[in-house]
Short mmCIF file of C-alpha atoms (C1' of nucleotides) in Angstrom, two decimals:
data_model
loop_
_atom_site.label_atom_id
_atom_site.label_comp_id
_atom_site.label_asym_id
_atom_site.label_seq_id
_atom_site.Cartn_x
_atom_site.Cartn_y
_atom_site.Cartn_z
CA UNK F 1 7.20 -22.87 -13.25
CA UNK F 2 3.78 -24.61 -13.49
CA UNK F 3 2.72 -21.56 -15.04
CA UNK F 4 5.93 -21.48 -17.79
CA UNK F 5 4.97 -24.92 -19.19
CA UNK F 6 1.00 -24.19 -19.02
CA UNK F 7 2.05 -21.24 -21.29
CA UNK F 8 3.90 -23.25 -23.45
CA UNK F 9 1.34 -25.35 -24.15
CA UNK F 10 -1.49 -22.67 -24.77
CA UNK F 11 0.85 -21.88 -27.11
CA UNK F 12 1.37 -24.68 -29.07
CA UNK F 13 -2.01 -24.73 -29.03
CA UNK F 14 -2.28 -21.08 -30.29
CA UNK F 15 0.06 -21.87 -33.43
CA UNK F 16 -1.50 -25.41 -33.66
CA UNK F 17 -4.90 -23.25 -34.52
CA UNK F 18 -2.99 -20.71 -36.82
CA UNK F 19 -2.28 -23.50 -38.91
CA UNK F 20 -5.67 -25.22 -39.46
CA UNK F 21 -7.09 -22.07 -40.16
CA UNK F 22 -4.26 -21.07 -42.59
CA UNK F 23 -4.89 -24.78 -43.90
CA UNK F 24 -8.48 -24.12 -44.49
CA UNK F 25 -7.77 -20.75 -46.08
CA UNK F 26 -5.58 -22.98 -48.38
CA UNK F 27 -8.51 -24.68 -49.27
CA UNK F 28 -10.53 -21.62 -49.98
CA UNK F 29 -13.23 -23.50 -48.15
CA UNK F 30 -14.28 -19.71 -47.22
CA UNK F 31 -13.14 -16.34 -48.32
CA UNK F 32 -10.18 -14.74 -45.78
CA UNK F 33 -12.38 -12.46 -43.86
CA UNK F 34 -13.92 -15.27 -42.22
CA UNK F 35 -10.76 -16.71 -40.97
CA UNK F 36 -9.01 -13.47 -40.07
CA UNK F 37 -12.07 -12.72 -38.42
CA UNK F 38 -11.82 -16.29 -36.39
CA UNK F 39 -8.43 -14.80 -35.38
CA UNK F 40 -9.47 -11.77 -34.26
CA UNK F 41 -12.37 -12.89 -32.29
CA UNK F 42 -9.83 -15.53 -30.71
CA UNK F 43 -6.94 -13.25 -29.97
CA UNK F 44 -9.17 -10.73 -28.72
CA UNK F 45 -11.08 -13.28 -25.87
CA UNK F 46 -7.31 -14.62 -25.07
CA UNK F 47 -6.52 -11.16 -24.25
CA UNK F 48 -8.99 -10.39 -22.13
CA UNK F 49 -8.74 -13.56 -20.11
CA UNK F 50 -4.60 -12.72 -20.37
CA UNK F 51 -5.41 -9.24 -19.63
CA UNK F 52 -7.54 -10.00 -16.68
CA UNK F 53 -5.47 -12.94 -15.70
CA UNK F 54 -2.50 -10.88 -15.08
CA UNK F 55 -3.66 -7.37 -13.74
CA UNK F 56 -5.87 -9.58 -11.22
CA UNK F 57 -5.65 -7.26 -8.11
CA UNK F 58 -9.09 -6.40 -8.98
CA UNK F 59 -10.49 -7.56 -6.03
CA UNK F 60 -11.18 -5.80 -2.55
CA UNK F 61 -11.35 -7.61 0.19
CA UNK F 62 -13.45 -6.12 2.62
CA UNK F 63 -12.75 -7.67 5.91
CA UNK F 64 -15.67 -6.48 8.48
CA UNK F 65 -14.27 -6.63 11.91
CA UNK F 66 -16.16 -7.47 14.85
CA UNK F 67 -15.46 -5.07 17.74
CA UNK F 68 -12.10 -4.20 18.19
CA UNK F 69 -12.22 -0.50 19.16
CA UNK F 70 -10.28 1.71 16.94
CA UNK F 71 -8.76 3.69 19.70
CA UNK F 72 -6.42 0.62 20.65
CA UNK F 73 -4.23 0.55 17.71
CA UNK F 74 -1.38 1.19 19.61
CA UNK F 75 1.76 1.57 17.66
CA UNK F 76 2.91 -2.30 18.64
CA UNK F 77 6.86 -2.37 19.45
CA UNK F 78 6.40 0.79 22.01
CA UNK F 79 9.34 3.63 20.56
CA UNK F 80 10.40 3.54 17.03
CA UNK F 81 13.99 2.37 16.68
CA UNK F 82 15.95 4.53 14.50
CA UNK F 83 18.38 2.38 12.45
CA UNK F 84 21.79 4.11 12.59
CA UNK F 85 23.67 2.10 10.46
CA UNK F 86 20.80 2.74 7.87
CA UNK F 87 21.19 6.40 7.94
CA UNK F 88 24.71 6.31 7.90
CA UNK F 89 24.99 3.84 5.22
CA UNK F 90 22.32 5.97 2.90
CA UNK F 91 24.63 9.05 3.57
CA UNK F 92 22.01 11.15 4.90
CA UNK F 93 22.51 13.94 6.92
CA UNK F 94 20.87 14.89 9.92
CA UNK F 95 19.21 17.87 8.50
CA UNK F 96 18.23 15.58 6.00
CA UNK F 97 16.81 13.36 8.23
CA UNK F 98 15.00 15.77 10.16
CA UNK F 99 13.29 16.93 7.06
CA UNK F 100 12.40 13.81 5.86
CA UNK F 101 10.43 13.22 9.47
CA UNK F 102 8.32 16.52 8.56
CA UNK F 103 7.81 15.15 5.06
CA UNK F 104 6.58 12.24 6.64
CA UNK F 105 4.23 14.32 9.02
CA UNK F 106 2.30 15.61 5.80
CA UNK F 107 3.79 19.44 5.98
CA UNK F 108 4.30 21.09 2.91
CA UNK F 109 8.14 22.70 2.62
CA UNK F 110 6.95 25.92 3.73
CA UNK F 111 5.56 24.89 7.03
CA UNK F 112 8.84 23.22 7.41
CA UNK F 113 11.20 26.12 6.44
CA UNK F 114 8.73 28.11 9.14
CA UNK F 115 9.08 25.13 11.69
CA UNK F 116 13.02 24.84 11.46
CA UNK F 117 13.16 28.85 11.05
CA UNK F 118 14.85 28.49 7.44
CA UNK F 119 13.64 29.88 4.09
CA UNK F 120 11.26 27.45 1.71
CA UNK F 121 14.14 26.99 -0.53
CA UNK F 122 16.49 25.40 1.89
CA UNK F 123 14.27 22.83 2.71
CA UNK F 124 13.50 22.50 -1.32
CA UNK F 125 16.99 22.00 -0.85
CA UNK F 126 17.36 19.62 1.49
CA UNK F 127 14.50 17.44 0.49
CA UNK F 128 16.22 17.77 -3.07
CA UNK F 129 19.37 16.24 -1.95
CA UNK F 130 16.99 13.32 0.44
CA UNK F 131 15.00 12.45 -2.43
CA UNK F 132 18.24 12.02 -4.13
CA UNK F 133 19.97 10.05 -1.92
CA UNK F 134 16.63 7.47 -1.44
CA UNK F 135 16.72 7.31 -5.13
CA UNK F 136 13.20 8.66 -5.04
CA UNK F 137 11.48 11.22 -7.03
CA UNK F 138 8.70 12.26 -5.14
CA UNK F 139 7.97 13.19 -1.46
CA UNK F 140 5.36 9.72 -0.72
CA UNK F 141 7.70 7.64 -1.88
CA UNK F 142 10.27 9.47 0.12
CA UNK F 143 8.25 8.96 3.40
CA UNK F 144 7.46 4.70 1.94
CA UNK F 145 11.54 4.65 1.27
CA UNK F 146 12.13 6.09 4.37
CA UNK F 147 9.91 3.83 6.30
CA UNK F 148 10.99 1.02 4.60
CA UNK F 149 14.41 1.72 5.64
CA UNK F 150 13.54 2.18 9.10
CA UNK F 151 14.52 5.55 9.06
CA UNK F 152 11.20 7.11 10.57
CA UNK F 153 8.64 5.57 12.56
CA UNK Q 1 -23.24 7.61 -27.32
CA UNK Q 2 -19.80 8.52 -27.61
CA UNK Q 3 -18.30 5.25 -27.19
CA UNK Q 4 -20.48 3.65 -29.71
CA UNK Q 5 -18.74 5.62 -32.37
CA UNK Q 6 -15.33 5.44 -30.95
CA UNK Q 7 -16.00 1.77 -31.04
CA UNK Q 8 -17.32 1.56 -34.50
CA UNK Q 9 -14.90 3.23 -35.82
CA UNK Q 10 -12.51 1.22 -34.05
CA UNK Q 11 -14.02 -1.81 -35.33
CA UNK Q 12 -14.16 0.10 -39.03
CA UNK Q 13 -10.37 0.39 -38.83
CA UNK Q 14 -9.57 -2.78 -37.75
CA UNK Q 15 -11.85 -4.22 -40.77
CA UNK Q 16 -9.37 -1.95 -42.68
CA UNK Q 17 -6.23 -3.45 -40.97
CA UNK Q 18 -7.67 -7.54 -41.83
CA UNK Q 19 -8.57 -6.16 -45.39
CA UNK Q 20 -4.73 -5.05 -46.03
CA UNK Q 21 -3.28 -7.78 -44.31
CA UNK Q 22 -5.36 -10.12 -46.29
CA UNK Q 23 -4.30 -8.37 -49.22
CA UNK Q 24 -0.75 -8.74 -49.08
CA UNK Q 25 -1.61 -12.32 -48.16
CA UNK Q 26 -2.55 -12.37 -51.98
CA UNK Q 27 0.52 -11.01 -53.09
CA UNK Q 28 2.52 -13.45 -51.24
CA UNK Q 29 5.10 -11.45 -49.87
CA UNK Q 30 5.57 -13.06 -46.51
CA UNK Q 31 4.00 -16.32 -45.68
CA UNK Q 32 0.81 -16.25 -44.07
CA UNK Q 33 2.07 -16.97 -40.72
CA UNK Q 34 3.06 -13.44 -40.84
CA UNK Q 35 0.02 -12.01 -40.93
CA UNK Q 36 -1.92 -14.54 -38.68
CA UNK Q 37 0.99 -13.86 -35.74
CA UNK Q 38 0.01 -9.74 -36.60
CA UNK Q 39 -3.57 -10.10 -36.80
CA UNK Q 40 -3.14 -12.37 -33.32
CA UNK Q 41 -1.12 -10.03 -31.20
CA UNK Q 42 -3.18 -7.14 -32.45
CA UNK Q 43 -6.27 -8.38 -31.36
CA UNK Q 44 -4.09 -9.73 -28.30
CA UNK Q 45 -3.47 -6.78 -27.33
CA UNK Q 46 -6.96 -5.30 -28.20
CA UNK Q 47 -8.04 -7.94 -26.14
CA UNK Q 48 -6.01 -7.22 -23.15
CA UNK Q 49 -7.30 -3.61 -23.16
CA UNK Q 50 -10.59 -3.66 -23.62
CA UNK Q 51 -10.67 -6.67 -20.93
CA UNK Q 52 -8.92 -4.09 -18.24
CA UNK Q 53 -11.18 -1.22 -19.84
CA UNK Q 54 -14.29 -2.84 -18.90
CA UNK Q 55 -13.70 -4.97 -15.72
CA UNK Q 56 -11.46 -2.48 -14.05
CA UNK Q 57 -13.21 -1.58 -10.47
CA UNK Q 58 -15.57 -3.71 -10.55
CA UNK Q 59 -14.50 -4.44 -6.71
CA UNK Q 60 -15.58 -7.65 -5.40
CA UNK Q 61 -17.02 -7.28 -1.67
CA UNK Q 62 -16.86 -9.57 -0.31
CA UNK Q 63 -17.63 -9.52 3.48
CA UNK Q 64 -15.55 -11.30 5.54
CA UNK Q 65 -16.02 -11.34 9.44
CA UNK Q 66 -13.20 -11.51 10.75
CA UNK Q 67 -12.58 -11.77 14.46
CA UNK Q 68 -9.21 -9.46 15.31
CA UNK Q 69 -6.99 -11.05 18.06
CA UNK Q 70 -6.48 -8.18 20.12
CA UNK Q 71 -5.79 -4.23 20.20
CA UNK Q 72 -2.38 -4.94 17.23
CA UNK Q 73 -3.81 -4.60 14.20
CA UNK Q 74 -0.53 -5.87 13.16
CA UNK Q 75 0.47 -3.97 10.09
CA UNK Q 76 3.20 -6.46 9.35
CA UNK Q 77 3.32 -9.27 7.04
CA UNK Q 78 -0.42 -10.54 7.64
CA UNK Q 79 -2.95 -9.01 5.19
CA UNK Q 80 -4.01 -5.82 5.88
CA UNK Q 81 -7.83 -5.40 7.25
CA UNK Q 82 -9.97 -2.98 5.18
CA UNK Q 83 -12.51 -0.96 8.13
CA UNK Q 84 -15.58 -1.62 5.81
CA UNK Q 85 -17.45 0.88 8.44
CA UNK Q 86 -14.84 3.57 8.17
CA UNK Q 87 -15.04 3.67 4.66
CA UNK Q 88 -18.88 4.09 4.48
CA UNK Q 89 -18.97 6.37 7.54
CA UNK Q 90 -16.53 8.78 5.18
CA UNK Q 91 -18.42 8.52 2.34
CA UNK Q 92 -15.35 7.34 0.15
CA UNK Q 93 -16.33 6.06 -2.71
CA UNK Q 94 -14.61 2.54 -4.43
CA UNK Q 95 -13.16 4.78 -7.16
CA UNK Q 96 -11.70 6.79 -4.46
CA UNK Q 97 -10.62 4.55 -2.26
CA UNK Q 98 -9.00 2.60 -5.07
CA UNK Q 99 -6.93 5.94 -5.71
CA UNK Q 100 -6.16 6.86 -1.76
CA UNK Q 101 -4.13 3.48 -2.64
CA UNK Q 102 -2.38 3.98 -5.43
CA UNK Q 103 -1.30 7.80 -4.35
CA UNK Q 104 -0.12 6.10 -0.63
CA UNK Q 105 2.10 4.04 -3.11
CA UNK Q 106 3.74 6.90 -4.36
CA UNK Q 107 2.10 7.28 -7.65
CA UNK Q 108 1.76 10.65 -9.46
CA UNK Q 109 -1.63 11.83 -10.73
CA UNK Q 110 -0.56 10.40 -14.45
CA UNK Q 111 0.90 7.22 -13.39
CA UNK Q 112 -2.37 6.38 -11.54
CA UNK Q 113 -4.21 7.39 -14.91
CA UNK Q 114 -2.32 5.24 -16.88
CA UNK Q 115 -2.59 2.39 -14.65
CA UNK Q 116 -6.35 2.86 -14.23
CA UNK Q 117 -6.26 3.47 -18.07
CA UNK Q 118 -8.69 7.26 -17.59
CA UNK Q 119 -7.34 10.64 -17.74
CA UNK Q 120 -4.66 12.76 -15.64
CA UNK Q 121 -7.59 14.98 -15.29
CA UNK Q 122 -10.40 12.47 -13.95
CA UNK Q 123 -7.57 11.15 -11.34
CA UNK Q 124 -7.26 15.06 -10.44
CA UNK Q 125 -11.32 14.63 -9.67
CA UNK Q 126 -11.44 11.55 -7.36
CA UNK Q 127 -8.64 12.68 -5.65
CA UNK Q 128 -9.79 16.34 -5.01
CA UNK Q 129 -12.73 14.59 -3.63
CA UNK Q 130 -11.15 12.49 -1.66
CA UNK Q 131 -9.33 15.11 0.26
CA UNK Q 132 -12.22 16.63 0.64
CA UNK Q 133 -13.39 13.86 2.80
CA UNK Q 134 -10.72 12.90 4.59
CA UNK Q 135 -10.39 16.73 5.58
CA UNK Q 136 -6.55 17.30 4.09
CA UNK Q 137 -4.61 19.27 1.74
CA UNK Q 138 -1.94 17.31 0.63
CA UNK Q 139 -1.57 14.11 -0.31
CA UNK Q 140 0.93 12.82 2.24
CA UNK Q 141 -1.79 13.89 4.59
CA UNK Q 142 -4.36 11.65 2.86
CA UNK Q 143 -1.71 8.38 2.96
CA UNK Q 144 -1.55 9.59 6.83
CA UNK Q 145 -5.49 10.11 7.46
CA UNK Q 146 -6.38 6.85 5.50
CA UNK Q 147 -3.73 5.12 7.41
CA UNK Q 148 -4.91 6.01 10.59
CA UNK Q 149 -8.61 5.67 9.61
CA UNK Q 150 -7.68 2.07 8.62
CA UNK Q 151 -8.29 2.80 5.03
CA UNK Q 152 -5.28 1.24 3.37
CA UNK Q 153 -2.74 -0.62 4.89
"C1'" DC Z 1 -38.22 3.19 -15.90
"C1'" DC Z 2 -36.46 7.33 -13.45
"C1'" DA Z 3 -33.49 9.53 -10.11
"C1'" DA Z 4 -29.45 9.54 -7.59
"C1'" DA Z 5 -24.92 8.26 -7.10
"C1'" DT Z 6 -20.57 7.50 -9.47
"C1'" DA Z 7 -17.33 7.97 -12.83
"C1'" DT Z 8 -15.42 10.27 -16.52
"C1'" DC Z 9 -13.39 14.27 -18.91
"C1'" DA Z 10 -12.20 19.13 -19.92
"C1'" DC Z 11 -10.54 23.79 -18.82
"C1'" DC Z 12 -8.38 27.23 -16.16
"C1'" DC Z 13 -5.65 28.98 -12.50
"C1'" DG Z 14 -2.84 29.53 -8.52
"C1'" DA Z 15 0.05 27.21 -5.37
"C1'" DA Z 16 3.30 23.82 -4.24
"C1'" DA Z 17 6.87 20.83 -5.46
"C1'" DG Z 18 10.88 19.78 -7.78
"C1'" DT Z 19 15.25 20.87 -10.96
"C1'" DA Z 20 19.54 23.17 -11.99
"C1'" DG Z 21 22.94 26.03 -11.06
"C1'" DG Z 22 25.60 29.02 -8.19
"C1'" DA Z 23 27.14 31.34 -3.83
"C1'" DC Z 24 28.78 31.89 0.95
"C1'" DG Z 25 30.28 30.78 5.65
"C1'" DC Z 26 31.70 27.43 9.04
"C1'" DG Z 27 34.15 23.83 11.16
"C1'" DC Z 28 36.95 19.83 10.73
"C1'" DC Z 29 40.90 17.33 9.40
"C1'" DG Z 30 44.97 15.84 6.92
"C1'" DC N 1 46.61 26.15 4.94
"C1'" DG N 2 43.39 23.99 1.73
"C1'" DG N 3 39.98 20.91 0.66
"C1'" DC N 4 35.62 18.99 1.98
"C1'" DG N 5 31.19 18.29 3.97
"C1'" DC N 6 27.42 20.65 5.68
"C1'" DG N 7 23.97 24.08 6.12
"C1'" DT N 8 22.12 28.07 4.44
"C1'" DC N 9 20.18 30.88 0.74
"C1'" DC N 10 19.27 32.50 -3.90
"C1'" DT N 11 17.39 32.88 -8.93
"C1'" DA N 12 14.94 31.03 -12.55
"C1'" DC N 13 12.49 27.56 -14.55
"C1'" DT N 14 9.42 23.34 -15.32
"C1'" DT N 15 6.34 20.16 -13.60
"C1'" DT N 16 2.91 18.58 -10.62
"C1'" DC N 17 -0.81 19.35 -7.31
"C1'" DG N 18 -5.10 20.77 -5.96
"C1'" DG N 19 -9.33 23.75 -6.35
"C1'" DG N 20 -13.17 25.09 -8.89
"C1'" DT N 21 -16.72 24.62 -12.40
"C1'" DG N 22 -19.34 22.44 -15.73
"C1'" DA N 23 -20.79 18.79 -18.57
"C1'" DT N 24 -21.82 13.86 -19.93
"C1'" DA N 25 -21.87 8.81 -19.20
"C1'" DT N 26 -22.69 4.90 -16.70
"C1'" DT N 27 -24.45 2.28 -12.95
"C1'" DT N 28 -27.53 1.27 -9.49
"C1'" DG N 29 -31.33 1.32 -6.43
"C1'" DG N 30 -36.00 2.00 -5.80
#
DNA sequence: CCAAATATCACCCGAAAGTAGGACGCGCCG
DNA sequence: CGGCGCGTCCTACTTTCGGGTGATATTTGG
């Protein structure tokens, strides 16, 4: 909200600064280029701060633990929970589902159709259908949808 | 050497674009608001660009000792703790890493271009590399390996 | 300043993934 | 019985990935 009215005002400002410069250009004070240039040179640092302003994720944290082995990341609540009522509610079948687990394990259809004893194309299938179904278009976001939903670990 | 010319050339056209703009200022056809709103959001926009096209990466460490309660690296809701020693121990490079994260959100090769504002081809690069490091083939296997090496949350 | 590390881009190519459509059998249920 | 969901498989096609190679830029550290 804060942000709404600070907008608002830079710009008023903005216009506010169109029309001096359109006022001196009345005047002929100077010949155009100089004030379109003004503009420019304006606009141009406004959209970089804008630019920069907005995309700011541009920073990387880099947190440097102390100790804390690496070995005792222990997936926290013990067994995954597999949300029924999720599954059932996205309409996925449990071939499906089973898929989507090896999708999630990083194997590439083949090594699934040779896992499960089917041909590559059933599981393109399959994972067709899944992707589908989790409105998703490719197999990472599959495995984030899937997580998200609490359908795999 | 390149990029000087692209950007003279660049500036050369946009001399162009205030010379026509000025001239229809003479002939009056629109008031001159007109062309100081075009001239602004052009070089708004300019702006904006060359603001991401230059500061882009430019990742901020900023070392941050952090003292871990215990063995849960929670990956819920608190921040998510970058292993500054993993990532030098692989050899991952910022650009890299930056693109291990877009890829474990799902993005294809040419979204991740477009958002990093370089080629399809260039994100091909850093990420053949980076599966090179990490040791895997695909890039589900790269969200898992980076995962579990701490990499990304 | 130079050298090394990074980052960028361009091709080409094969493999994998994904799309679209159809086909068949099986079991279940109204 | 007949329809329906499911699982299986297929062909044919497009798109995306990933590998490999080579070439410049740009940045950075010494």
């Amino acid at each position: 909200m804060k942000r709404l009215i600070v907008y608002g005002l830079a710009g008023g400002a903005l216009l506010a600064l169109l029309k001096v410069i359109e006022y001196k250009h009345f005047v002929h004070a100077y010949p155009t280029e100089i004030y379109g240039g003004l503009v420019a040179a304006i606009f141009s640092a406004l959209g970089v701060y804008l630019g920069l302003r907005w995309t700011r994720a541009r920073e990387v944290v880099v947190i440097h633990e102390v100790r804390v082995p690496h070995e005792v990341r222990v997936p926290v609540g013990g067994q995954f929970a597999l949300d029924a009522e999720k599954l059932k509610q996205v309409g996925i079948t449990p071939r499906e589902h089973e898929i989507l687990g090896l999708i999630a394990e990083g194997l590439s259809n083949r090594e699934i159709g040779e896992r499960l004893f089917v041909s590559e194309n059933t599981v393109k299938t399959h994972s067709s259908r899944l992707f589908e179904k989790l409105v998703v278009k490719r197999r990472v976001q599959a495995v984030l949808k899937g997580r998200e939903l609490g359908l795999i670990p």
